[in-house]
PDB file of C-alpha atoms in Angstrom:
ATOM      1  CA  MET A   1     -64.601 236.224 119.585  1.00 47.00           C
ATOM      2  CA  SER A   2     -62.904 232.889 119.760  1.00 48.00           C
ATOM      3  CA  ARG A   3     -60.340 230.316 118.860  1.00 48.00           C
ATOM      4  CA  ALA A   4     -61.539 226.820 117.981  1.00 50.00           C
ATOM      5  CA  ARG A   5     -58.921 224.074 117.875  1.00 49.00           C
ATOM      6  CA  PRO A   6     -60.288 220.661 118.841  1.00 49.00           C
ATOM      7  CA  GLN A   7     -57.194 218.701 119.801  1.00 44.00           C
ATOM      8  CA  TRP A   8     -56.162 215.187 118.754  1.00 43.00           C
ATOM      9  CA  PRO A   9     -53.746 213.787 121.373  1.00 37.00           C
ATOM     10  CA  ALA A  10     -51.090 211.322 120.271  1.00 39.00           C
ATOM     11  CA  LEU A  11     -52.420 208.248 122.052  1.00 28.00           C
ATOM     12  CA  VAL A  12     -52.659 204.636 120.994  1.00 30.00           C
ATOM     13  CA  VAL A  13     -56.144 203.888 122.264  1.00 20.00           C
ATOM     14  CA  ALA A  14     -59.430 205.380 121.077  1.00 19.00           C
ATOM     15  CA  GLY A  15     -62.359 206.547 123.202  1.00 16.00           C
ATOM     16  CA  VAL A  16     -66.002 205.708 122.630  1.00 17.00           C
ATOM     17  CA  LEU A  17     -68.552 208.150 121.291  1.00 17.00           C
ATOM     18  CA  LEU A  18     -71.740 207.971 123.298  1.00 19.00           C
ATOM     19  CA  ALA A  19     -75.152 209.010 122.020  1.00 21.00           C
ATOM     20  CA  GLY A  20     -78.421 208.900 123.891  1.00 22.00           C
ATOM     21  CA  SER A  21     -81.854 210.495 123.808  1.00 22.00           C
ATOM     22  CA  LEU A  22     -83.531 212.460 126.557  1.00 22.00           C
ATOM     23  CA  PRO A  23     -87.015 211.467 127.737  1.00 24.00           C
ATOM     24  CA  ALA A  24     -89.834 213.577 126.316  1.00 26.00           C
ATOM     25  CA  GLU A  25     -90.683 215.143 129.626  1.00 26.00           C
ATOM     26  CA  GLY A  26     -87.144 216.425 130.013  1.00 29.00           C
ATOM     27  CA  ALA A  27     -86.590 217.400 126.395  1.00 32.00           C
ATOM     28  CA  ARG A  28     -84.251 220.280 125.675  1.00 40.00           C
ATOM     29  CA  PHE A  29     -85.402 220.549 122.049  1.00 45.00           C
ATOM     30  CA  TRP A  30     -88.772 221.001 120.400  1.00 52.00           C
ATOM     31  CA  ARG A  31     -89.861 220.462 116.838  1.00 56.00           C
ATOM     32  CA  TRP A  32     -92.512 222.446 114.997  1.00 58.00           C
ATOM     33  CA  GLN A  33     -93.508 223.214 111.434  1.00 65.00           C
ATOM     34  CA  GLY A  34     -92.106 226.354 109.848  1.00 63.00           C
ATOM     35  CA  GLN A  35     -93.894 228.641 107.425  1.00 62.00           C
ATOM     36  CA  ASP A  36     -92.405 226.752 104.487  1.00 58.00           C
ATOM     37  CA  GLY A  37     -93.594 223.426 105.888  1.00 63.00           C
ATOM     38  CA  ALA A  38     -90.116 222.249 106.908  1.00 55.00           C
ATOM     39  CA  ALA A  39     -89.374 220.943 110.399  1.00 55.00           C
ATOM     40  CA  VAL A  40     -87.769 223.517 112.705  1.00 52.00           C
ATOM     41  CA  TYR A  41     -85.888 222.676 115.932  1.00 50.00           C
ATOM     42  CA  GLY A  42     -85.245 224.904 118.924  1.00 50.00           C
ATOM     43  CA  ASP A  43     -85.124 225.032 122.699  1.00 46.00           C
ATOM     44  CA  VAL A  44     -88.006 227.550 122.946  1.00 50.00           C
ATOM     45  CA  PRO A  45     -90.943 227.118 120.523  1.00 56.00           C
ATOM     46  CA  PRO A  46     -92.697 230.275 119.253  1.00 63.00           C
ATOM     47  CA  SER A  47     -95.821 231.370 121.089  1.00 66.00           C
ATOM     48  CA  GLY A  48     -99.020 229.877 119.683  1.00 69.00           C
ATOM     49  CA  VAL A  49     -97.243 227.199 117.661  1.00 68.00           C
ATOM     50  CA  GLN A  50     -97.977 223.533 118.250  1.00 69.00           C
ATOM     51  CA  ALA A  51     -94.662 221.849 119.098  1.00 66.00           C
ATOM     52  CA  GLU A  52     -93.654 218.362 120.116  1.00 64.00           C
ATOM     53  CA  ALA A  53     -90.686 217.107 122.102  1.00 55.00           C
ATOM     54  CA  ALA A  54     -87.798 216.147 119.798  1.00 50.00           C
ATOM     55  CA  GLU A  55     -84.875 213.839 120.337  1.00 46.00           C
ATOM     56  CA  ALA A  56     -81.791 215.486 121.785  1.00 43.00           C
ATOM     57  CA  LEU A  57     -78.383 213.955 121.163  1.00 41.00           C
ATOM     58  CA  ARG A  58     -75.804 213.937 123.917  1.00 41.00           C
ATOM     59  CA  TYR A  59     -72.180 213.308 123.075  1.00 39.00           C
ATOM     60  CA  ARG A  60     -69.304 213.290 125.474  1.00 42.00           C
ATOM     61  CA  ARG A  61     -65.780 214.091 124.417  1.00 43.00           C
ATOM     62  CA  ASP A  62     -63.749 211.171 123.149  1.00 44.00           C
ATOM     63  CA  GLN A  63     -61.288 209.814 125.707  1.00 46.00           C
ATOM     64  CA  GLY A  64     -58.741 209.388 122.935  1.00 58.00           C
ATOM     65  CA  PRO A  65     -58.236 209.876 119.218  1.00 75.00           C
ATOM     66  CA  PRO A  66     -60.509 208.186 116.674  1.00 87.00           C
ATOM     67  CA  VAL A  67     -57.851 205.898 115.175  1.00 91.00           C
ATOM     68  CA  GLN A  68     -56.988 202.780 117.149  1.00 89.00           C
ATOM     69  CA  LEU A  69     -53.526 201.259 117.055  1.00 89.00           C
ATOM     70  CA  ARG A  70     -53.433 197.456 116.968  1.00 90.00           C
ATOM     71  CA  LEU A  71     -50.485 195.061 116.974  1.00 88.00           C
ATOM     72  CA  VAL A  72     -50.837 191.661 115.286  1.00 89.00           C
ATOM     73  CA  ASP A  73     -48.207 188.994 115.921  1.00 88.00           C
ATOM     74  CA  ARG A  74     -47.494 187.136 112.667  1.00 89.00           C
ATOM     75  CA  GLY A  75     -44.747 184.984 114.144  1.00 87.00           C
ATOM     76  CA  SER A  76     -41.864 186.310 112.058  1.00 90.00           C
ATOM     77  CA  HIS A  77     -42.924 189.934 112.599  1.00 90.00           C
ATOM     78  CA  HIS A  78     -45.551 192.252 114.064  1.00 90.00           C
ATOM     79  CA  GLU A  79     -48.044 194.185 111.957  1.00 92.00           C
ATOM     80  CA  VAL A  80     -48.856 197.670 113.218  1.00 93.00           C
ATOM     81  CA  ARG A  81     -52.424 198.341 112.111  1.00 94.00           C
ATOM     82  CA  ALA A  82     -54.403 201.583 112.308  1.00 95.00           C
ATOM     83  CA  GLY A  83     -58.204 201.341 112.474  1.00 95.00           C
ATOM     84  CA  ASN A  84     -60.258 204.446 111.687  1.00 95.00           C
ATOM     85  CA  ARG A  85     -63.779 204.554 113.138  1.00 93.00           C
ATOM     86  CA  LEU A  86     -64.702 207.906 111.573  1.00 95.00           C
ATOM     87  CA  PRO A  87     -66.851 208.288 108.414  1.00 97.00           C
ATOM     88  CA  GLY A  88     -64.022 210.226 106.780  1.00 97.00           C
ATOM     89  CA  PRO A  89     -60.288 209.781 106.114  1.00 97.00           C
ATOM     90  CA  VAL A  90     -57.615 210.318 108.750  1.00 96.00           C
ATOM     91  CA  GLN A  91     -53.905 210.800 108.064  1.00 96.00           C
ATOM     92  CA  VAL A  92     -51.560 209.009 110.470  1.00 96.00           C
ATOM     93  CA  GLU A  93     -47.844 209.011 111.165  1.00 96.00           C
ATOM     94  CA  LEU A  94     -46.242 206.163 113.095  1.00 95.00           C
ATOM     95  CA  ARG A  95     -43.015 206.783 115.001  1.00 92.00           C
ATOM     96  CA  LEU A  96     -40.698 204.441 116.882  1.00 90.00           C
ATOM     97  CA  ARG A  97     -40.322 206.065 120.275  1.00 87.00           C
ATOM     98  CA  GLY A  98     -37.963 203.422 121.562  1.00 86.00           C
ATOM     99  CA  GLY A  99     -36.802 199.918 120.764  1.00 86.00           C
ATOM    100  CA  GLU A 100     -34.061 197.349 120.777  1.00 90.00           C
ATOM    101  CA  ASN A 101     -33.118 194.925 118.006  1.00 92.00           C
ATOM    102  CA  VAL A 102     -35.995 196.052 115.831  1.00 93.00           C
ATOM    103  CA  THR A 103     -36.326 197.252 112.249  1.00 94.00           C
ATOM    104  CA  SER A 104     -39.349 198.595 110.410  1.00 95.00           C
ATOM    105  CA  THR A 105     -40.755 198.223 106.889  1.00 96.00           C
ATOM    106  CA  PRO A 106     -41.246 200.894 105.711  1.00 97.00           C
ATOM    107  CA  ALA A 107     -38.696 202.852 107.716  1.00 95.00           C
ATOM    108  CA  MET A 108     -40.154 205.104 110.411  1.00 94.00           C
ATOM    109  CA  PRO A 109     -41.642 207.595 110.584  1.00 95.00           C
ATOM    110  CA  ALA A 110     -44.197 205.788 108.430  1.00 96.00           C
ATOM    111  CA  GLY A 111     -47.175 207.702 107.091  1.00 96.00           C
ATOM    112  CA  ALA A 112     -50.504 206.653 105.611  1.00 97.00           C
ATOM    113  CA  THR A 113     -54.052 207.840 105.066  1.00 97.00           C
ATOM    114  CA  VAL A 114     -56.644 205.534 106.611  1.00 98.00           C
ATOM    115  CA  PRO A 115     -59.961 205.548 104.701  1.00 97.00           C
ATOM    116  CA  ALA A 116     -63.290 205.985 106.474  1.00 97.00           C
ATOM    117  CA  ASN A 117     -64.320 203.053 108.671  1.00 96.00           C
ATOM    118  CA  ALA A 118     -61.284 201.009 107.618  1.00 97.00           C
ATOM    119  CA  GLU A 119     -58.152 199.403 109.037  1.00 96.00           C
ATOM    120  CA  ILE A 120     -54.797 199.258 107.268  1.00 97.00           C
ATOM    121  CA  VAL A 121     -51.261 198.028 107.945  1.00 97.00           C
ATOM    122  CA  VAL A 122     -49.024 201.062 108.528  1.00 97.00           C
ATOM    123  CA  ALA A 123     -45.774 199.181 109.155  1.00 96.00           C
ATOM    124  CA  ARG A 124     -44.253 195.761 109.851  1.00 95.00           C
ATOM    125  CA  LEU A 125     -41.714 195.316 112.635  1.00 94.00           C
ATOM    126  CA  TYR A 126     -38.979 192.655 112.464  1.00 94.00           C
ATOM    127  CA  ALA A 127     -36.221 191.574 114.815  1.00 92.00           C
ATOM    128  CA  THR A 128     -32.935 192.789 113.342  1.00 93.00           C
ATOM    129  CA  ASP A 129     -31.281 189.658 114.726  1.00 93.00           C
ATOM    130  CA  PRO A 130     -33.900 186.852 114.856  1.00 90.00           C
ATOM    131  CA  ARG A 131     -31.809 184.994 117.445  1.00 89.00           C
ATOM    132  CA  ARG A 132     -32.273 187.750 120.013  1.00 90.00           C
ATOM    133  CA  ALA A 133     -35.351 189.162 121.725  1.00 87.00           C
ATOM    134  CA  ALA A 134     -36.722 192.427 120.323  1.00 87.00           C
ATOM    135  CA  SER A 135     -38.664 195.210 122.023  1.00 87.00           C
ATOM    136  CA  PHE A 136     -40.316 198.333 120.681  1.00 87.00           C
ATOM    137  CA  ASP A 137     -42.469 201.299 121.675  1.00 88.00           C
ATOM    138  CA  VAL A 138     -44.481 203.042 118.948  1.00 90.00           C
ATOM    139  CA  VAL A 139     -46.664 206.156 118.986  1.00 91.00           C
ATOM    140  CA  LEU A 140     -49.276 207.196 116.442  1.00 92.00           C
ATOM    141  CA  GLU A 141     -49.924 210.806 115.491  1.00 93.00           C
ATOM    142  CA  GLN A 142     -53.104 211.541 113.553  1.00 93.00           C
ATOM    143  CA  MET A 143     -54.959 214.333 111.788  1.00 94.00           C
ATOM    144  CA  PRO A 144     -58.454 214.398 110.228  1.00 95.00           C
ATOM    145  CA  GLY A 145     -58.770 214.655 106.471  1.00 96.00           C
ATOM    146  CA  ASP A 146     -56.892 213.514 103.390  1.00 97.00           C
ATOM    147  CA  PRO A 147     -53.748 215.525 102.548  1.00 97.00           C
ATOM    148  CA  ARG A 148     -54.498 214.970  98.851  1.00 96.00           C
ATOM    149  CA  ALA A 149     -57.726 217.006  99.117  1.00 95.00           C
ATOM    150  CA  ARG A 150     -57.944 219.976  96.771  1.00 95.00           C
ATOM    151  CA  PRO A 151     -60.496 222.651  97.782  1.00 95.00           C
ATOM    152  CA  GLN A 152     -62.945 223.528  95.028  1.00 95.00           C
ATOM    153  CA  ASP A 153     -64.693 226.825  94.461  1.00 94.00           C
ATOM    154  CA  TYR A 154     -68.078 226.635  96.182  1.00 96.00           C
ATOM    155  CA  ASP A 155     -70.913 229.002  97.113  1.00 96.00           C
ATOM    156  CA  TYR A 156     -71.380 228.538 100.865  1.00 97.00           C
ATOM    157  CA  ARG A 157     -74.638 229.729 102.341  1.00 96.00           C
ATOM    158  CA  LEU A 158     -74.992 231.699 105.562  1.00 95.00           C
ATOM    159  CA  PRO A 159     -75.061 229.132 108.410  1.00 96.00           C
ATOM    160  CA  PHE A 160     -78.116 230.674 110.108  1.00 94.00           C
ATOM    161  CA  GLU A 161     -81.225 232.744 109.356  1.00 91.00           C
ATOM    162  CA  TYR A 162     -80.958 236.184 110.881  1.00 77.00           C
ATOM    163  CA  ALA A 163     -82.251 239.643 109.944  1.00 69.00           C
ATOM    164  CA  ARG A 164     -78.898 241.399 110.389  1.00 77.00           C
ATOM    165  CA  ILE A 165     -75.452 239.889 110.157  1.00 80.00           C
ATOM    166  CA  ARG A 166     -72.788 241.024 112.596  1.00 82.00           C
ATOM    167  CA  VAL A 167     -69.252 239.698 112.404  1.00 79.00           C
ATOM    168  CA  ASP A 168     -67.171 240.058 115.562  1.00 69.00           C
ATOM    169  CA  GLN A 169     -63.981 238.722 113.992  1.00 70.00           C
ATOM    170  CA  ALA A 170     -63.230 237.967 110.352  1.00 66.00           C
ATOM    171  CA  PHE A 171     -60.299 236.688 108.288  1.00 64.00           C
ATOM    172  CA  GLY A 172     -57.012 237.382 110.051  1.00 51.00           C
ATOM    173  CA  GLY A 173     -58.631 238.746 113.220  1.00 47.00           C
ATOM    174  CA  SER A 174     -55.905 239.701 115.700  1.00 48.00           C
ATOM    175  CA  PHE A 175     -57.735 238.386 118.778  1.00 49.00           C
ATOM    176  CA  SER A 176     -57.529 234.695 117.874  1.00 50.00           C
ATOM    177  CA  HIS A 177     -57.648 234.235 114.089  1.00 52.00           C
ATOM    178  CA  ASP A 178     -53.881 234.493 113.796  1.00 60.00           C
ATOM    179  CA  ASP A 179     -52.907 230.834 113.429  1.00 72.00           C
ATOM    180  CA  PRO A 180     -53.126 228.580 110.338  1.00 73.00           C
ATOM    181  CA  GLN A 181     -56.174 226.669 111.602  1.00 80.00           C
ATOM    182  CA  ASN A 182     -58.252 229.818 112.114  1.00 78.00           C
ATOM    183  CA  ARG A 183     -56.784 232.478 109.801  1.00 86.00           C
ATOM    184  CA  TYR A 184     -59.820 232.312 107.493  1.00 89.00           C
ATOM    185  CA  ALA A 185     -62.410 231.786 110.225  1.00 88.00           C
ATOM    186  CA  VAL A 186     -65.425 234.026 110.842  1.00 90.00           C
ATOM    187  CA  ASP A 187     -67.108 234.697 114.188  1.00 89.00           C
ATOM    188  CA  PHE A 188     -70.791 235.530 113.688  1.00 91.00           C
ATOM    189  CA  ALA A 189     -72.396 237.344 116.629  1.00 88.00           C
ATOM    190  CA  VAL A 190     -75.691 235.501 117.145  1.00 91.00           C
ATOM    191  CA  PRO A 191     -77.750 234.985 120.330  1.00 91.00           C
ATOM    192  CA  GLU A 192     -77.293 231.712 122.178  1.00 91.00           C
ATOM    193  CA  GLY A 193     -79.749 229.112 120.890  1.00 93.00           C
ATOM    194  CA  THR A 194     -79.779 230.393 117.292  1.00 94.00           C
ATOM    195  CA  PRO A 195     -80.418 227.486 114.859  1.00 95.00           C
ATOM    196  CA  VAL A 196     -77.181 226.613 113.057  1.00 97.00           C
ATOM    197  CA  LEU A 197     -77.571 225.495 109.436  1.00 97.00           C
ATOM    198  CA  ALA A 198     -75.186 223.521 107.240  1.00 98.00           C
ATOM    199  CA  ALA A 199     -73.400 225.965 104.936  1.00 98.00           C
ATOM    200  CA  ARG A 200     -72.619 223.100 102.548  1.00 98.00           C
ATOM    201  CA  GLU A 201     -73.798 219.524 102.146  1.00 98.00           C
ATOM    202  CA  GLY A 202     -71.598 216.745 103.495  1.00 98.00           C
ATOM    203  CA  VAL A 203     -71.127 213.977 106.045  1.00 98.00           C
ATOM    204  CA  VAL A 204     -70.926 214.617 109.796  1.00 97.00           C
ATOM    205  CA  MET A 205     -67.414 213.537 110.749  1.00 96.00           C
ATOM    206  CA  GLN A 206     -67.117 214.554 114.421  1.00 93.00           C
ATOM    207  CA  VAL A 207     -69.218 216.162 117.138  1.00 92.00           C
ATOM    208  CA  GLU A 208     -68.906 217.227 120.735  1.00 88.00           C
ATOM    209  CA  SER A 209     -71.792 218.629 122.762  1.00 84.00           C
ATOM    210  CA  ASP A 210     -71.203 217.919 126.471  1.00 72.00           C
ATOM    211  CA  PHE A 211     -68.833 220.789 127.288  1.00 60.00           C
ATOM    212  CA  SER A 212     -70.260 223.694 129.314  1.00 56.00           C
ATOM    213  CA  GLY A 213     -67.222 225.759 130.316  1.00 51.00           C
ATOM    214  CA  THR A 214     -66.379 229.140 128.821  1.00 56.00           C
ATOM    215  CA  GLY A 215     -63.794 231.846 129.407  1.00 45.00           C
ATOM    216  CA  LEU A 216     -60.503 233.386 128.317  1.00 50.00           C
ATOM    217  CA  ASP A 217     -58.204 230.912 130.068  1.00 50.00           C
ATOM    218  CA  ARG A 218     -56.325 229.427 127.089  1.00 53.00           C
ATOM    219  CA  GLU A 219     -54.968 226.595 129.203  1.00 51.00           C
ATOM    220  CA  ARG A 220     -58.463 225.435 130.207  1.00 51.00           C
ATOM    221  CA  TYR A 221     -60.537 226.395 127.182  1.00 46.00           C
ATOM    222  CA  GLY A 222     -58.144 226.807 124.227  1.00 51.00           C
ATOM    223  CA  GLY A 223     -58.664 223.254 122.962  1.00 57.00           C
ATOM    224  CA  ARG A 224     -62.275 222.704 123.994  1.00 62.00           C
ATOM    225  CA  ALA A 225     -65.617 223.769 122.555  1.00 73.00           C
ATOM    226  CA  ASN A 226     -68.794 222.040 121.453  1.00 85.00           C
ATOM    227  CA  TYR A 227     -68.630 221.624 117.704  1.00 92.00           C
ATOM    228  CA  VAL A 228     -69.738 219.818 114.553  1.00 96.00           C
ATOM    229  CA  ARG A 229     -67.209 218.930 111.845  1.00 96.00           C
ATOM    230  CA  ILE A 230     -68.677 218.196 108.388  1.00 98.00           C
ATOM    231  CA  LEU A 231     -66.673 216.566 105.587  1.00 98.00           C
ATOM    232  CA  HIS A 232     -67.311 217.891 102.062  1.00 98.00           C
ATOM    233  CA  ALA A 233     -67.048 216.119  98.716  1.00 98.00           C
ATOM    234  CA  ASP A 234     -63.739 217.846  97.872  1.00 97.00           C
ATOM    235  CA  GLY A 235     -62.119 216.703 101.130  1.00 98.00           C
ATOM    236  CA  THR A 236     -62.385 220.022 102.981  1.00 98.00           C
ATOM    237  CA  MET A 237     -64.090 220.140 106.363  1.00 97.00           C
ATOM    238  CA  ALA A 238     -66.295 222.832 107.891  1.00 97.00           C
ATOM    239  CA  LEU A 239     -66.111 223.407 111.634  1.00 95.00           C
ATOM    240  CA  TYR A 240     -69.103 224.940 113.453  1.00 96.00           C
ATOM    241  CA  ALA A 241     -67.898 225.718 116.973  1.00 90.00           C
ATOM    242  CA  HIS A 242     -68.832 227.104 120.408  1.00 88.00           C
ATOM    243  CA  LEU A 243     -72.232 225.407 120.241  1.00 92.00           C
ATOM    244  CA  LYS A 244     -74.703 225.240 123.090  1.00 89.00           C
ATOM    245  CA  PRO A 245     -74.230 222.388 125.585  1.00 88.00           C
ATOM    246  CA  GLU A 246     -76.172 219.387 124.269  1.00 88.00           C
ATOM    247  CA  GLY A 247     -76.928 221.571 121.261  1.00 91.00           C
ATOM    248  CA  VAL A 248     -76.076 219.079 118.508  1.00 94.00           C
ATOM    249  CA  LEU A 249     -78.910 217.748 116.321  1.00 95.00           C
ATOM    250  CA  VAL A 250     -76.965 215.414 114.024  1.00 96.00           C
ATOM    251  CA  ARG A 251     -75.087 212.147 114.407  1.00 94.00           C
ATOM    252  CA  VAL A 252     -71.623 211.098 113.267  1.00 94.00           C
ATOM    253  CA  GLY A 253     -71.941 209.517 109.832  1.00 96.00           C
ATOM    254  CA  GLN A 254     -75.160 211.361 108.993  1.00 97.00           C
ATOM    255  CA  ARG A 255     -75.351 213.005 105.566  1.00 98.00           C
ATOM    256  CA  VAL A 256     -76.715 216.548 105.733  1.00 98.00           C
ATOM    257  CA  ARG A 257     -77.932 218.842 102.985  1.00 98.00           C
ATOM    258  CA  GLN A 258     -77.118 222.511 102.584  1.00 97.00           C
ATOM    259  CA  GLY A 259     -79.415 224.596 104.795  1.00 96.00           C
ATOM    260  CA  GLN A 260     -80.321 221.711 107.129  1.00 97.00           C
ATOM    261  CA  GLN A 261     -80.348 222.559 110.825  1.00 97.00           C
ATOM    262  CA  ILE A 262     -77.473 220.819 112.594  1.00 97.00           C
ATOM    263  CA  ALA A 263     -77.164 222.514 115.996  1.00 96.00           C
ATOM    264  CA  LEU A 264     -77.893 225.475 118.268  1.00 95.00           C
ATOM    265  CA  SER A 265     -75.298 228.206 118.731  1.00 94.00           C
ATOM    266  CA  GLY A 266     -73.785 228.836 122.132  1.00 91.00           C
ATOM    267  CA  ASN A 267     -70.867 230.288 124.075  1.00 83.00           C
ATOM    268  CA  THR A 268     -68.586 227.400 125.037  1.00 78.00           C
ATOM    269  CA  GLY A 269     -64.820 227.083 125.082  1.00 64.00           C
ATOM    270  CA  PHE A 270     -62.372 229.976 124.526  1.00 61.00           C
ATOM    271  CA  SER A 271     -64.989 232.631 123.905  1.00 66.00           C
ATOM    272  CA  THR A 272     -65.910 236.162 124.974  1.00 70.00           C
ATOM    273  CA  ALA A 273     -69.636 236.143 124.123  1.00 74.00           C
ATOM    274  CA  PRO A 274     -72.334 234.054 122.386  1.00 85.00           C
ATOM    275  CA  HIS A 275     -71.438 233.539 118.732  1.00 84.00           C
ATOM    276  CA  LEU A 276     -70.863 230.975 115.982  1.00 93.00           C
ATOM    277  CA  HIS A 277     -67.301 230.243 114.862  1.00 91.00           C
ATOM    278  CA  PHE A 278     -67.241 229.011 111.261  1.00 94.00           C
ATOM    279  CA  VAL A 279     -64.159 227.884 109.367  1.00 94.00           C
ATOM    280  CA  VAL A 280     -63.339 225.655 106.387  1.00 96.00           C
ATOM    281  CA  GLN A 281     -60.197 223.570 106.869  1.00 95.00           C
ATOM    282  CA  ALA A 282     -58.059 221.185 104.833  1.00 96.00           C
ATOM    283  CA  ASN A 283     -55.376 218.706 105.837  1.00 96.00           C
ATOM    284  CA  ARG A 284     -52.050 220.033 104.520  1.00 95.00           C
ATOM    285  CA  GLY A 285     -49.937 217.068 105.612  1.00 95.00           C
ATOM    286  CA  MET A 286     -50.387 216.239 109.330  1.00 94.00           C
ATOM    287  CA  ARG A 287     -51.624 219.756 109.996  1.00 91.00           C
ATOM    288  CA  LEU A 288     -54.938 221.540 109.518  1.00 91.00           C
ATOM    289  CA  GLU A 289     -55.062 224.860 107.714  1.00 92.00           C
ATOM    290  CA  SER A 290     -58.052 227.107 107.124  1.00 93.00           C
ATOM    291  CA  VAL A 291     -58.879 228.020 103.537  1.00 93.00           C
ATOM    292  CA  PRO A 292     -60.652 231.150 102.241  1.00 91.00           C
ATOM    293  CA  PHE A 293     -64.245 230.723 101.112  1.00 92.00           C
ATOM    294  CA  ARG A 294     -67.094 232.640  99.514  1.00 91.00           C
ATOM    295  CA  MET A 295     -70.392 232.886 101.375  1.00 93.00           C
ATOM    296  CA  TYR A 296     -73.789 234.217 100.340  1.00 92.00           C
ATOM    297  CA  GLY A 297     -76.745 235.589 102.283  1.00 89.00           C
ATOM    298  CA  ALA A 298     -80.177 236.779 101.174  1.00 85.00           C
ATOM    299  CA  LEU A 299     -78.766 239.927  99.555  1.00 83.00           C
ATOM    300  CA  GLY A 300     -75.745 238.399  97.868  1.00 87.00           C
ATOM    301  CA  GLU A 301     -72.117 237.696  98.675  1.00 87.00           C
ATOM    302  CA  LEU A 302     -70.832 238.653 102.108  1.00 85.00           C
ATOM    303  CA  LYS A 303     -67.651 240.722 102.261  1.00 78.00           C
ATOM    304  CA  PHE A 304     -65.559 239.665 105.233  1.00 75.00           C
ATOM    305  CA  GLY A 305     -62.326 241.480 104.452  1.00 64.00           C
ATOM    306  CA  THR A 306     -59.654 241.291 107.127  1.00 56.00           C
ATOM    307  CA  GLY A 307     -59.861 242.578 110.650  1.00 46.00           C
ATOM    308  CA  PRO A 308     -61.331 242.166 114.119  1.00 43.00           C
ATOM    309  CA  ALA A 309     -64.939 243.263 113.566  1.00 42.00           C
ATOM    310  CA  LEU A 310     -67.300 244.461 110.844  1.00 42.00           C
ATOM    311  CA  ALA A 311     -70.861 244.331 109.608  1.00 40.00           C
ATOM    312  CA  ALA A 312     -71.347 242.094 106.593  1.00 41.00           C
ATOM    313  CA  ASP A 313     -73.791 242.827 103.790  1.00 38.00           C
ATOM    314  CA  GLY A 314     -75.957 240.051 102.478  1.00 35.00           C
ATOM    315  CA  GLY A 315     -78.248 239.023 105.337  1.00 32.00           C
TER     316      GLY A 315
END
C-alpha cells in the first residue's frame, strides 16, 4: 500500500532532466518478441527466448520545479516571465514576498497557465515612485495541468497483464488514500519487475527513475517514488508510481499508445510491498485532485468499490 505525491517545491530555478543509456554489456533491460509479434521489455527474458540488450533510460530527480522564473529589465519596468519546459501545461501563481516602492500589473498574486514548452509574461513590476529606487522579491508556485481541464468518460485498460488481479488498496483506502490527490487511487499488488502498460494513450509529461529508497517513514519517503506521469487529451494526468529503480522505458515528450509498455513495477517510496500505484488526477486550481475512473480487464469492468483491500474481477 502506498501514498504517491511527487512534490513541486516553490523555487525560482529549474533543475535539468538527465537521460542516458547503459552499455549493452551492463544492460538492465532486454527486448524480445512476444507471441503476438510485439516487442516485449523486461529485466529477465524468458527461458529459451532469443533476447537482445535494450536501451535503459536513467533519470535523476529534478533539482527544482519545471517552470523557470526569468526577470527582463525593460527600462521603465521589469517583466516577470515563466518558462515551461514540460510537454504539457503548468499553472503558476506569482506572489510578491517582499518589496519596497514597487507595484505590479496585474496585482499580485498573479496567476496564469503556461502552455507546453512556452514562456509567457506573468506580471510587470513598476516603481511606484520613479524617482526612487525599487526592490522586490517574488516567488513562483506551480502545479502541473490546466485548471480548465474537464475529465471525459473513458474506458481505461488494466495497466499490466496478469492472470489474477489483487488490489491492496482501492478508492478511499484508509492507509494512505485519504487525501484529495489519492482518494481515487488503486494499489495493484504485482511482483517487482512486472511490465507496466499505459492505461490510456497520451504524452509522457514527467518521469523519475533514480530513487531506490522504500519504507514507512513519511518524512523521508512521503514525497518520493519513481513514477511516470502521462497527460491525456482531456487534460487529466495518469500517475504510475513506485516503479523499479531505473525502471522507466519512456522519455518526457514521448507519445504513447494504450497498452504500450512504459515501465517496470517496483517498491520505491512510501510503500509496504511491491505494487503499482495508479491514479488519474486533474488540476483543480493550484491543487491536484484524483478523479474516479472506469477500468477494464480481460473479463470486463473491474469493481474497485471503497476500502483497504479486495480482489477485483476482470483480469
